[in-house]
Coordinates of C-alpha atoms and ligand atoms in Angstrom, one line a residue:
X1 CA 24.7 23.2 15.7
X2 CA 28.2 24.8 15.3
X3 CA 29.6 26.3 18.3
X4 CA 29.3 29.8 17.3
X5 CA 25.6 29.1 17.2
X6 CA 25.8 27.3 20.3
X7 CA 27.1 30.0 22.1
X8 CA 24.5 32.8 20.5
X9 CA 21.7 30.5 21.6
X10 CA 22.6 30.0 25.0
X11 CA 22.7 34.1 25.2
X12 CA 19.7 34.0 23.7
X13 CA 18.5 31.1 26.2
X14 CA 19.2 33.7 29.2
X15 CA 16.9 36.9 27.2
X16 CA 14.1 34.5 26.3
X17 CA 11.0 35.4 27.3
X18 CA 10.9 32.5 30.1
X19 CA 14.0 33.6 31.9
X20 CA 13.3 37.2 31.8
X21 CA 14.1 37.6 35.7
X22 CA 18.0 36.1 34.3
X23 CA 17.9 38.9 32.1
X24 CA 16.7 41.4 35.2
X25 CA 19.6 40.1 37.0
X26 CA 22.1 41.3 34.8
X27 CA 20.5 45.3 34.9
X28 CA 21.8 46.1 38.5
X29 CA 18.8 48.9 38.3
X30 CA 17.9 47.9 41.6
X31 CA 17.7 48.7 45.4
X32 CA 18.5 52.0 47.1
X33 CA 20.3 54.0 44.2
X34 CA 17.2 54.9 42.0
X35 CA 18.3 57.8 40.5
X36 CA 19.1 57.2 36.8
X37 CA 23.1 58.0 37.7
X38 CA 22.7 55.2 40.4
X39 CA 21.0 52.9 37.9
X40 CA 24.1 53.9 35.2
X41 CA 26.7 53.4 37.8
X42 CA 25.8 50.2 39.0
X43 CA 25.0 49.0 35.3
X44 CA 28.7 50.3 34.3
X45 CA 30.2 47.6 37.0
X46 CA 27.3 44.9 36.3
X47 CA 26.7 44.7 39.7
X48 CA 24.3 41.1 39.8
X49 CA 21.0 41.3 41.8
X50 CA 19.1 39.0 43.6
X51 CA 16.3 38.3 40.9
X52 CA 12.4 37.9 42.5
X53 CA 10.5 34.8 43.0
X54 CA 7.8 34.7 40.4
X55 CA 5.3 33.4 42.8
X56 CA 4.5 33.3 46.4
X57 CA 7.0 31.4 48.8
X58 CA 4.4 29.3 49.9
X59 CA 2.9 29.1 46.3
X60 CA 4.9 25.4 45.8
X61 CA 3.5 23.7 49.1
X62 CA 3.2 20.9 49.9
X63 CA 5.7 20.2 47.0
X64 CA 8.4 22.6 48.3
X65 CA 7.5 23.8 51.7
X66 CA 7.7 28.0 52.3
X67 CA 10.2 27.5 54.7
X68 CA 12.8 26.2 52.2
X69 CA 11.8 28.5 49.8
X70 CA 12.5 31.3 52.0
X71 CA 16.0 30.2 52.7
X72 CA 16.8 28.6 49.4
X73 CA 16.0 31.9 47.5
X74 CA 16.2 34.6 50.5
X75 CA 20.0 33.0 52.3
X76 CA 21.1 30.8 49.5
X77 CA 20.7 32.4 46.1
X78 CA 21.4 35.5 47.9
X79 CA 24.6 34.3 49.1
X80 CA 25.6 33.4 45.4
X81 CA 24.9 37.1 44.0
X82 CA 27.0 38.3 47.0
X83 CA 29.6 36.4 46.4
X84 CA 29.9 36.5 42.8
X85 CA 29.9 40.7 42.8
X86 CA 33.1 40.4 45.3
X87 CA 34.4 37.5 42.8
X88 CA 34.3 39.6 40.0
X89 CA 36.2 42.8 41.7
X90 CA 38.9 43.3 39.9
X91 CA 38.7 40.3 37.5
X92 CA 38.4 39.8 33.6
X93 CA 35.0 39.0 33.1
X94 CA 33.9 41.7 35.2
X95 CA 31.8 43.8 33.2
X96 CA 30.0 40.6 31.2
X97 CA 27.2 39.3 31.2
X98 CA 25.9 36.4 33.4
X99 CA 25.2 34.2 30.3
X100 CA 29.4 35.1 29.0
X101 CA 30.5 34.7 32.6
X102 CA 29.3 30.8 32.7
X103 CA 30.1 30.2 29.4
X104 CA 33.6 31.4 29.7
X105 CA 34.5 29.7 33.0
X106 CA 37.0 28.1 33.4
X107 CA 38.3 25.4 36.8
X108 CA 40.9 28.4 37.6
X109 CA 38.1 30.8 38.2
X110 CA 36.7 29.2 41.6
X111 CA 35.1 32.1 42.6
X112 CA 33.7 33.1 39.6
X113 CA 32.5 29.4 38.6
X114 CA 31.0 28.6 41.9
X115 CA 28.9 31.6 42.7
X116 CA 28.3 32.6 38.9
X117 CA 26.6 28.9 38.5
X118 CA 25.2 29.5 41.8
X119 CA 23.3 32.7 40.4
X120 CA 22.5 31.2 37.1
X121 CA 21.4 27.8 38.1
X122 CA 18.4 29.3 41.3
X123 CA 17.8 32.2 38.6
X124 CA 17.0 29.2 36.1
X125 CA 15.1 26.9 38.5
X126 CA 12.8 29.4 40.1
X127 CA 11.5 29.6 36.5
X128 CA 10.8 26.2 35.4
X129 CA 8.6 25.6 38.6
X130 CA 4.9 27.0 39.0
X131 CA 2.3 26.3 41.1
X132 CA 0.0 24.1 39.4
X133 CA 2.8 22.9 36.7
X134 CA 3.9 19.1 36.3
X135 CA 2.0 19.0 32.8
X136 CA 3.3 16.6 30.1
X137 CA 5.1 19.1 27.7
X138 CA 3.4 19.5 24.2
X139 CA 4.4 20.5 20.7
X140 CA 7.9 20.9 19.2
X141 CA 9.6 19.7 22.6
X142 CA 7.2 16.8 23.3
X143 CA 8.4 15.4 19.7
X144 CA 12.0 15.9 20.7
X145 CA 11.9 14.0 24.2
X146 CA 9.6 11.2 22.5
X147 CA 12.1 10.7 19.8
X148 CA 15.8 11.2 21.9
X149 CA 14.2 9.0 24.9
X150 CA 11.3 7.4 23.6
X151 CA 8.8 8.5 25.7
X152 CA 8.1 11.3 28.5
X153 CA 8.5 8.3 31.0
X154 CA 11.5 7.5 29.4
X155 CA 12.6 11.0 29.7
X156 CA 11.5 10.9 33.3
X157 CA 13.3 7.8 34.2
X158 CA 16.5 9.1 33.0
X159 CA 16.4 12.7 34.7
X160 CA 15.3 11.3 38.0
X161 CA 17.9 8.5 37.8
X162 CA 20.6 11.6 37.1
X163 CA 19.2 13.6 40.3
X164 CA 19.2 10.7 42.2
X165 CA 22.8 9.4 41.6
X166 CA 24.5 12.6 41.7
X167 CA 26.8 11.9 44.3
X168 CA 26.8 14.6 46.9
X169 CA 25.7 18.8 45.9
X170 CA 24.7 19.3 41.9
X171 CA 22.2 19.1 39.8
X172 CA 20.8 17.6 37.2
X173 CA 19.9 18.6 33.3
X174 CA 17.8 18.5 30.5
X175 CA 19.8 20.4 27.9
X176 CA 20.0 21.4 24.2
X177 CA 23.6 20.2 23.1
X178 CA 25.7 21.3 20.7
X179 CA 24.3 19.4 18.2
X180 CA 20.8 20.5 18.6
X181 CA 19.9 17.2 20.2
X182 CA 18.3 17.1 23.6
X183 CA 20.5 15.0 26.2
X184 CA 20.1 14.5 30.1
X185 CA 23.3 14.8 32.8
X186 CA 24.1 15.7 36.0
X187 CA 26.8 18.2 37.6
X188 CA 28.1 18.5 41.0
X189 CA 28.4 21.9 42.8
X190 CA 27.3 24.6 41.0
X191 CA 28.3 23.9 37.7
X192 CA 26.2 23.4 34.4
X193 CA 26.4 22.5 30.9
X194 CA 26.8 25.7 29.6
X195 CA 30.1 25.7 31.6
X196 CA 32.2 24.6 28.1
X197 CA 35.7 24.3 29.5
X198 CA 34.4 22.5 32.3
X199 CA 31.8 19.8 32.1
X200 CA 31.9 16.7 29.4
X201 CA 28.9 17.7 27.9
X202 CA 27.9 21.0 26.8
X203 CA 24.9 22.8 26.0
X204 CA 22.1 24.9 26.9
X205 CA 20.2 23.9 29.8
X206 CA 16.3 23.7 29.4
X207 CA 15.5 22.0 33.2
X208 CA 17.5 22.0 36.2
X209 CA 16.7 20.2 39.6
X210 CA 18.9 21.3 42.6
X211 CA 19.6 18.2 44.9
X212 CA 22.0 19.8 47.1
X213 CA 20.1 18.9 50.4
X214 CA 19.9 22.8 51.1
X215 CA 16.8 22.2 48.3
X216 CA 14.9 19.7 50.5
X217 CA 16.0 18.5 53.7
X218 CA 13.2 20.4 56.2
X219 CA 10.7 18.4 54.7
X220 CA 12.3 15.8 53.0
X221 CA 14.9 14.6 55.4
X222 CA 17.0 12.4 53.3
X223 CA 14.5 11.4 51.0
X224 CA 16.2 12.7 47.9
X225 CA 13.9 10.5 45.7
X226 CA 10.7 11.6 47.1
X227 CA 12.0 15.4 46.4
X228 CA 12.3 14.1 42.7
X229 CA 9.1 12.8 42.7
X230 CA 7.4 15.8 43.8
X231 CA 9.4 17.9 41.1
X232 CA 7.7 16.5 38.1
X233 CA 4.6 17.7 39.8
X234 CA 5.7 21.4 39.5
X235 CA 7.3 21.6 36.1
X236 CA 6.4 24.8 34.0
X237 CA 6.6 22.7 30.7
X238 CA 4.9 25.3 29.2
X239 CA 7.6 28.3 30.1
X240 CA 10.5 25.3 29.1
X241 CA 8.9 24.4 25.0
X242 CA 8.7 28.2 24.9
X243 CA 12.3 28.4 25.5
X244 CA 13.2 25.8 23.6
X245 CA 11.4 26.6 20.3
X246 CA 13.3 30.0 21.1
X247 CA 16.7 28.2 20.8
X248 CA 15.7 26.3 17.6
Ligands
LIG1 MN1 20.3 25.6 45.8

């Protein structure tokens, strides 16, 4: 995949039908000011919003407990949106949208990279969980992950080893790279592989797993691994082949 391409499918990667709520974010038609001039103002200074769960807080138990769910998407992820409007006050990429912003990061833009990955990265990972997931994937991705890591345990192994190891806050990936093949990494903070000028290796992201203990410790303590575990039980494969036959 050329990087032009690369670039147009990881926009496209943020309107897919999957991460619609990413592509909510980036309306600002939200809270108090509902009056269509409200609606235009805010969308004229692409104000970011706080996007909603699409289940239940308690809808992940006993995998992810309410409790963290509450504070991971009601304190946390709300933090990032917060932060990233005041970030972008006055700066050049105010005005873009999300997808641009984290593409065109850079490791001068503190602000902007930490709480633009911040939004991105909960906006992504609410979506590839339901209740109920944890499903094998099937069809076009299945073939890819069989054939890049030889099998879905292979696949497994590899991702859980990258959450695992990642030293500290990050997460870790299962991503489309740049060219076209599927690859698994791991990032600390709140960066990701669509972050170009920052991370070694780029691409669009199909899975992310937040380790940062914020994610798990009220019920898991420091049982990183037994998070990890539960993880794969709550995987949307379905929502994730979806996107990724999008990008192809
Ligand atoms: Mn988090």
């Amino acid at each position: 995949m050329k990087r032009r391409q690369f670039v147009q499918a990881g926009t496209l990667f943020t309107l897919g039908a999957m991460t619609s709520s990413l592509a909510a974010c980036d309306t600002g038609a939200s809270g108090t000011e509902d009056t269509t001039a409200g609606k235009a103002e805010k969308a004229a200074t692409k104000t970011f919003t706080l996007p909603e769960l699409p289940y239940a807080h308690n809808a992940l138990a006993p995998y992810i407990d309410e409790q963290t769910m509450q504070i991971h998407h009601g304190k946390h992820h709300a933090g990032y949106v917060r932060k990233l409007n005041a970030a972008l006050e006055g700066h050049a990429m105010a005005g873009k949208n999300l997808a641009e912003i984290v593409q065109s990061v850079t490791d001068k833009d503190t602000g902007v990279r930490n709480n633009g990955g911040g939004h991105f990265n909960h906006s992504l990972f609410w979506e590839v969980m339901q209740p109920g997931g944890g499903e094998v994937p099937a069809g076009k991705l299945a073939d890819a992950i069989n054939s890049t890591f030889t099998s879905f345990d292979g696949f497994k192994e590899q991702f859980a080893k990258a959450a695992a190891t990642r030293f500290g806050s990050g997460w870790a990936w299962l991503s489309v790279g740049e060219d076209g093949k599927l690859f698994v990494s791991s990032t600390p903070n709140q960066d990701n592989p669509m972050m170009k000028n920052i991370v070694e290796q780029a691409g669009a992201p199909l899975l992310g797993l937040d380790v940062w203990e914020h994610a798990y410790y009220l019920n898991y303590q420091n049982r990183r691994k037994d998070y990890i575990d539960s993880f794969f039980k709550i995987i949307n494969w379905e929502a994730i082949a979806k996107n990724y036959t999008n990008l192809g």
